[in-house]
mmCIF file of C-alpha atoms in Angstrom:
data_model
loop_
_atom_site.group_PDB
_atom_site.id
_atom_site.type_symbol
_atom_site.label_atom_id
_atom_site.label_comp_id
_atom_site.label_asym_id
_atom_site.label_seq_id
_atom_site.Cartn_x
_atom_site.Cartn_y
_atom_site.Cartn_z
ATOM 1 C CA GLY A 1 0.000 0.000 0.000
ATOM 2 C CA ALA A 2 0.861 3.664 -0.097
ATOM 3 C CA VAL A 3 3.576 4.718 2.289
ATOM 4 C CA VAL A 4 4.463 8.049 3.792
ATOM 5 C CA SER A 5 8.060 8.136 4.936
ATOM 6 C CA GLN A 6 8.909 10.541 7.732
ATOM 7 C CA HIS A 7 12.424 11.395 8.915
ATOM 8 C CA PRO A 8 14.017 11.623 11.331
ATOM 9 C CA SER A 9 12.186 9.397 13.783
ATOM 10 C CA ARG A 10 13.928 11.000 16.727
ATOM 11 C CA VAL A 11 15.878 14.194 17.078
ATOM 12 C CA ILE A 12 17.411 16.050 19.993
ATOM 13 C CA CYS A 13 18.435 19.639 19.520
ATOM 14 C CA LYS A 14 19.615 22.532 21.621
ATOM 15 C CA SER A 15 17.430 25.491 22.439
ATOM 16 C CA GLY A 16 17.660 28.181 19.819
ATOM 17 C CA THR A 17 18.529 25.903 16.942
ATOM 18 C CA SER A 18 16.303 24.842 14.056
ATOM 19 C CA VAL A 19 15.186 21.353 13.152
ATOM 20 C CA LYS A 20 13.814 20.113 9.853
ATOM 21 C CA ILE A 21 11.427 17.180 9.577
ATOM 22 C CA GLU A 22 10.776 15.585 6.192
ATOM 23 C CA CYS A 23 7.705 13.803 4.979
ATOM 24 C CA ARG A 24 7.825 11.953 1.660
ATOM 25 C CA SER A 25 5.098 10.161 -0.199
ATOM 26 C CA LEU A 26 6.448 6.990 -1.763
ATOM 27 C CA ASP A 27 5.004 5.771 -5.051
ATOM 28 C CA PHE A 28 2.256 8.365 -5.104
ATOM 29 C CA GLN A 29 1.871 12.100 -5.437
ATOM 30 C CA ALA A 30 0.510 14.098 -2.552
ATOM 31 C CA THR A 31 -0.745 17.542 -3.464
ATOM 32 C CA THR A 32 -1.812 18.048 0.124
ATOM 33 C CA MET A 33 -0.115 16.949 3.310
ATOM 34 C CA PHE A 34 -1.024 17.615 6.895
ATOM 35 C CA TRP A 35 1.111 18.201 9.940
ATOM 36 C CA TYR A 36 -0.055 17.174 13.385
ATOM 37 C CA ARG A 37 1.381 17.553 16.837
ATOM 38 C CA GLN A 38 0.757 15.052 19.590
ATOM 39 C CA PHE A 39 1.584 15.588 23.258
ATOM 40 C CA PRO A 40 2.073 12.546 25.485
ATOM 41 C CA LYS A 41 -1.139 10.609 26.002
ATOM 42 C CA GLN A 42 -3.101 13.176 24.042
ATOM 43 C CA SER A 43 -4.757 13.407 20.679
ATOM 44 C CA LEU A 44 -3.413 14.624 17.377
ATOM 45 C CA MET A 45 -3.813 18.340 16.902
ATOM 46 C CA LEU A 46 -3.765 19.655 13.357
ATOM 47 C CA MET A 47 -1.092 22.293 12.954
ATOM 48 C CA ALA A 48 -1.210 23.106 9.280
ATOM 49 C CA THR A 49 -2.183 21.969 5.834
ATOM 50 C CA SER A 50 0.657 21.845 3.351
ATOM 51 C CA ASN A 51 -0.211 22.495 -0.280
ATOM 52 C CA GLU A 52 2.192 21.788 -3.111
ATOM 53 C CA GLY A 53 3.318 24.959 -4.804
ATOM 54 C CA SER A 54 1.521 27.336 -2.465
ATOM 55 C CA LYS A 55 1.644 28.635 1.071
ATOM 56 C CA ALA A 56 0.614 26.399 3.899
ATOM 57 C CA THR A 57 -2.589 27.023 5.805
ATOM 58 C CA TYR A 58 -2.052 27.203 9.557
ATOM 59 C CA GLU A 59 -4.528 26.444 12.293
ATOM 60 C CA GLN A 60 -5.439 29.158 14.725
ATOM 61 C CA GLY A 61 -2.817 29.541 17.405
ATOM 62 C CA VAL A 62 0.002 27.951 15.413
ATOM 63 C CA GLU A 63 2.882 30.347 14.764
ATOM 64 C CA LYS A 64 3.699 30.210 11.088
ATOM 65 C CA ASP A 65 7.058 31.888 11.618
ATOM 66 C CA LYS A 66 8.059 29.236 14.127
ATOM 67 C CA PHE A 67 6.765 26.238 12.224
ATOM 68 C CA LEU A 68 7.855 26.753 8.631
ATOM 69 C CA ILE A 69 6.278 24.432 6.124
ATOM 70 C CA ASN A 70 7.516 23.927 2.599
ATOM 71 C CA HIS A 71 5.841 21.718 0.029
ATOM 72 C CA ALA A 72 8.064 22.211 -2.988
ATOM 73 C CA SER A 73 7.236 19.004 -4.802
ATOM 74 C CA LEU A 74 4.409 16.519 -5.088
ATOM 75 C CA THR A 75 6.254 14.022 -2.940
ATOM 76 C CA LEU A 76 7.940 16.093 -0.258
ATOM 77 C CA SER A 77 6.759 18.360 2.519
ATOM 78 C CA THR A 78 9.032 19.676 5.244
ATOM 79 C CA LEU A 79 8.348 21.150 8.656
ATOM 80 C CA THR A 80 11.085 23.305 10.151
ATOM 81 C CA VAL A 81 10.872 24.187 13.808
ATOM 82 C CA THR A 82 12.806 27.427 14.087
ATOM 83 C CA SER A 83 14.524 28.716 17.224
ATOM 84 C CA ALA A 84 13.333 25.674 19.103
ATOM 85 C CA HIS A 85 12.453 25.872 22.782
ATOM 86 C CA PRO A 86 11.837 23.078 25.277
ATOM 87 C CA GLU A 87 8.088 23.627 24.987
ATOM 88 C CA ASP A 88 8.338 22.651 21.318
ATOM 89 C CA SER A 89 9.286 19.159 22.431
ATOM 90 C CA SER A 90 6.578 16.877 21.125
ATOM 91 C CA PHE A 91 5.685 14.152 18.667
ATOM 92 C CA TYR A 92 5.087 15.449 15.143
ATOM 93 C CA ILE A 93 3.218 13.399 12.537
ATOM 94 C CA CYS A 94 2.557 14.067 8.886
ATOM 95 C CA SER A 95 -0.144 12.565 6.719
ATOM 96 C CA ALA A 96 -1.187 12.553 3.095
ATOM 97 C CA ARG A 97 -4.264 11.620 1.183
ATOM 98 C CA VAL A 98 -4.017 8.610 -1.064
ATOM 99 C CA GLY A 99 -6.569 8.348 -3.815
ATOM 100 C CA THR A 100 -10.052 9.627 -3.142
ATOM 101 C CA VAL A 101 -10.787 11.529 0.015
ATOM 102 C CA ASP A 102 -13.090 8.933 1.493
ATOM 103 C CA TYR A 103 -10.213 6.555 2.054
ATOM 104 C CA GLY A 104 -8.755 8.756 4.734
ATOM 105 C CA TYR A 105 -5.107 9.451 5.033
ATOM 106 C CA THR A 106 -1.847 7.602 5.325
ATOM 107 C CA PHE A 107 0.355 8.686 8.173
ATOM 108 C CA GLY A 108 4.085 8.939 8.580
ATOM 109 C CA SER A 109 5.709 7.137 11.477
ATOM 110 C CA GLY A 110 6.221 10.359 13.383
ATOM 111 C CA THR A 111 9.151 12.337 14.752
ATOM 112 C CA ARG A 112 9.898 12.706 18.421
ATOM 113 C CA LEU A 113 11.509 16.082 18.966
ATOM 114 C CA THR A 114 13.290 16.836 22.204
ATOM 115 C CA VAL A 115 14.655 20.320 22.764
ATOM 116 C CA VAL A 116 17.219 20.588 25.537
ATOM 117 C CA ALA B 1 -16.188 23.809 13.690
ATOM 118 C CA GLN B 2 -16.452 20.074 13.970
ATOM 119 C CA THR B 3 -15.710 18.442 17.301
ATOM 120 C CA VAL B 4 -15.138 14.795 18.071
ATOM 121 C CA THR B 5 -15.705 13.436 21.567
ATOM 122 C CA GLN B 6 -14.474 10.181 22.986
ATOM 123 C CA SER B 7 -15.732 9.906 26.539
ATOM 124 C CA GLN B 8 -13.797 6.801 27.547
ATOM 125 C CA PRO B 9 -10.143 7.636 28.283
ATOM 126 C CA GLU B 10 -9.330 4.018 29.110
ATOM 127 C CA MET B 11 -10.943 0.642 28.648
ATOM 128 C CA SER B 12 -9.935 -2.942 29.126
ATOM 129 C CA VAL B 13 -11.251 -6.241 27.844
ATOM 130 C CA GLN B 14 -10.402 -9.881 28.269
ATOM 131 C CA GLU B 15 -8.894 -11.652 25.338
ATOM 132 C CA ALA B 16 -11.535 -13.159 23.006
ATOM 133 C CA GLU B 17 -14.289 -10.945 24.385
ATOM 134 C CA THR B 18 -16.061 -8.021 22.738
ATOM 135 C CA VAL B 19 -15.592 -4.352 23.516
ATOM 136 C CA THR B 20 -17.261 -1.208 22.229
ATOM 137 C CA LEU B 21 -15.590 2.185 22.053
ATOM 138 C CA SER B 22 -17.779 5.273 21.933
ATOM 139 C CA CYS B 23 -17.494 8.344 19.767
ATOM 140 C CA THR B 24 -19.792 11.280 19.187
ATOM 141 C CA TYR B 25 -19.275 14.261 16.942
ATOM 142 C CA ASP B 26 -20.796 17.578 16.170
ATOM 143 C CA THR B 27 -21.232 18.960 12.690
ATOM 144 C CA SER B 28 -23.668 20.930 10.610
ATOM 145 C CA GLU B 29 -22.643 19.128 7.438
ATOM 146 C CA ASN B 30 -24.793 16.440 5.873
ATOM 147 C CA ASN B 31 -22.069 14.619 3.991
ATOM 148 C CA TYR B 32 -18.858 13.605 5.707
ATOM 149 C CA TYR B 33 -16.580 10.705 6.554
ATOM 150 C CA LEU B 34 -15.805 9.035 9.847
ATOM 151 C CA PHE B 35 -12.799 6.926 10.722
ATOM 152 C CA TRP B 36 -11.331 4.879 13.496
ATOM 153 C CA TYR B 37 -7.552 4.823 13.731
ATOM 154 C CA LYS B 38 -5.397 2.634 15.924
ATOM 155 C CA GLN B 39 -2.122 3.881 17.390
ATOM 156 C CA PRO B 40 -0.054 1.081 18.949
ATOM 157 C CA PRO B 41 3.012 1.770 21.104
ATOM 158 C CA SER B 42 5.041 2.295 17.929
ATOM 159 C CA ARG B 43 2.958 5.491 17.447
ATOM 160 C CA GLN B 44 2.205 4.566 13.825
ATOM 161 C CA MET B 45 -1.360 5.543 12.932
ATOM 162 C CA ILE B 46 -3.238 2.656 11.330
ATOM 163 C CA LEU B 47 -6.646 2.941 9.704
ATOM 164 C CA VAL B 48 -9.053 0.455 11.261
ATOM 165 C CA ILE B 49 -12.340 1.244 9.572
ATOM 166 C CA ARG B 50 -14.130 4.049 7.763
ATOM 167 C CA GLN B 51 -17.725 5.077 7.214
ATOM 168 C CA GLU B 52 -19.315 7.387 4.676
ATOM 169 C CA ALA B 53 -22.160 9.350 6.199
ATOM 170 C CA TYR B 54 -24.440 8.969 3.208
ATOM 171 C CA LYS B 55 -24.300 5.192 3.520
ATOM 172 C CA GLN B 56 -26.756 3.792 6.019
ATOM 173 C CA GLN B 57 -25.128 0.396 6.202
ATOM 174 C CA ASN B 58 -22.629 0.041 9.012
ATOM 175 C CA ALA B 59 -19.078 -0.640 7.907
ATOM 176 C CA THR B 60 -17.426 -3.931 8.836
ATOM 177 C CA GLU B 61 -13.813 -5.052 8.555
ATOM 178 C CA ASN B 62 -13.285 -8.568 9.866
ATOM 179 C CA ARG B 63 -13.477 -8.330 13.679
ATOM 180 C CA PHE B 64 -14.137 -4.589 13.600
ATOM 181 C CA SER B 65 -17.542 -3.074 13.008
ATOM 182 C CA VAL B 66 -19.201 0.254 13.645
ATOM 183 C CA ASN B 67 -22.581 1.372 14.846
ATOM 184 C CA PHE B 68 -23.226 4.578 12.943
ATOM 185 C CA GLN B 69 -26.208 6.585 14.139
ATOM 186 C CA LYS B 70 -26.318 9.684 11.959
ATOM 187 C CA ALA B 71 -29.215 11.387 13.712
ATOM 188 C CA ALA B 72 -27.566 10.920 17.068
ATOM 189 C CA LYS B 73 -24.134 11.790 15.617
ATOM 190 C CA SER B 74 -22.698 8.681 17.141
ATOM 191 C CA PHE B 75 -20.029 6.398 15.693
ATOM 192 C CA SER B 76 -19.010 3.553 18.008
ATOM 193 C CA LEU B 77 -16.455 0.860 17.256
ATOM 194 C CA LYS B 78 -17.028 -2.757 18.213
ATOM 195 C CA ILE B 79 -14.093 -5.108 18.408
ATOM 196 C CA SER B 80 -15.053 -8.772 18.498
ATOM 197 C CA ASP B 81 -12.855 -11.639 19.625
ATOM 198 C CA SER B 82 -10.330 -9.190 21.073
ATOM 199 C CA GLN B 83 -6.689 -10.081 20.607
ATOM 200 C CA LEU B 84 -3.623 -9.012 22.547
ATOM 201 C CA GLY B 85 -2.439 -7.145 19.452
ATOM 202 C CA ASP B 86 -5.488 -4.908 19.655
ATOM 203 C CA THR B 87 -3.958 -3.164 22.660
ATOM 204 C CA ALA B 88 -3.476 0.431 21.518
ATOM 205 C CA MET B 89 -4.861 3.938 21.526
ATOM 206 C CA TYR B 90 -7.941 4.265 19.357
ATOM 207 C CA PHE B 91 -8.875 7.571 17.801
ATOM 208 C CA CYS B 92 -12.164 8.489 16.241
ATOM 209 C CA ALA B 93 -11.817 11.006 13.392
ATOM 210 C CA PHE B 94 -14.102 13.227 11.336
ATOM 211 C CA MET B 95 -13.548 14.658 7.877
ATOM 212 C CA GLY B 96 -15.958 16.887 6.037
ATOM 213 C CA TYR B 97 -16.971 16.112 2.476
ATOM 214 C CA ASN B 98 -15.600 19.345 1.111
ATOM 215 C CA ASN B 99 -12.880 19.839 3.670
ATOM 216 C CA ASN B 100 -9.655 17.926 3.464
ATOM 217 C CA ASP B 101 -8.501 18.087 7.040
ATOM 218 C CA MET B 102 -9.170 15.400 9.603
ATOM 219 C CA ARG B 103 -10.131 16.087 13.225
ATOM 220 C CA PHE B 104 -9.512 13.616 15.989
ATOM 221 C CA GLY B 105 -11.100 12.783 19.291
ATOM 222 C CA ALA B 106 -9.058 12.596 22.479
ATOM 223 C CA GLY B 107 -8.588 8.868 22.117
ATOM 224 C CA THR B 108 -9.374 5.741 24.137
ATOM 225 C CA ARG B 109 -6.593 3.601 25.506
ATOM 226 C CA LEU B 110 -7.635 -0.031 25.103
ATOM 227 C CA THR B 111 -5.891 -2.830 26.949
ATOM 228 C CA VAL B 112 -6.593 -6.431 26.043
ATOM 229 C CA LYS B 113 -5.846 -8.707 28.983
ATOM 230 C CA PRO B 114 -4.768 -12.323 28.582
#
């Protein structure tokens, strides 16, 4: 089946640095990808919708200057956490639609970000 | 805005028995999609079952079935013959017909006991 590859799976960075997370659709084109954030033992919260060739759409309360999203090709979307702080530590998951919308989405395996 | 509510933070069931997870949602749309996703300890999100709101027949996938009550805006998941591998977080999700984004409930942690 369709696979969304997400890297890295784990990353530790120092406060003030930036971290880039990649999400690739394998064997299919994803014009739209979604980025979620999940705190421990909590649900997935939609952060932004990534559209190929255009600006991402951010959910209310999500800082677009802190969480930079780039969707430069039909198979790659990236999330860059800029000037990371410890409170940015979380689990980040991307997803993409495969085929028609009623089939839901395929999810990446997630990235655990720890900011020290 | 659509909201999804899962009122059972945790549940447990004995192996081989049946368990039902509850989910309600709020929407003003008439056409939409509902999903149940499983998130095991690996954190990988896995689609369990999906339901199209305009279909009255309840979806079934092997041991997993749903009870979709559109008027009541209820979408429960029944797991029959529970297996140890079913232990996971289960998330109910809503997606509008014309809206691409998916909204999740808070999740239910299911433990299958041997």
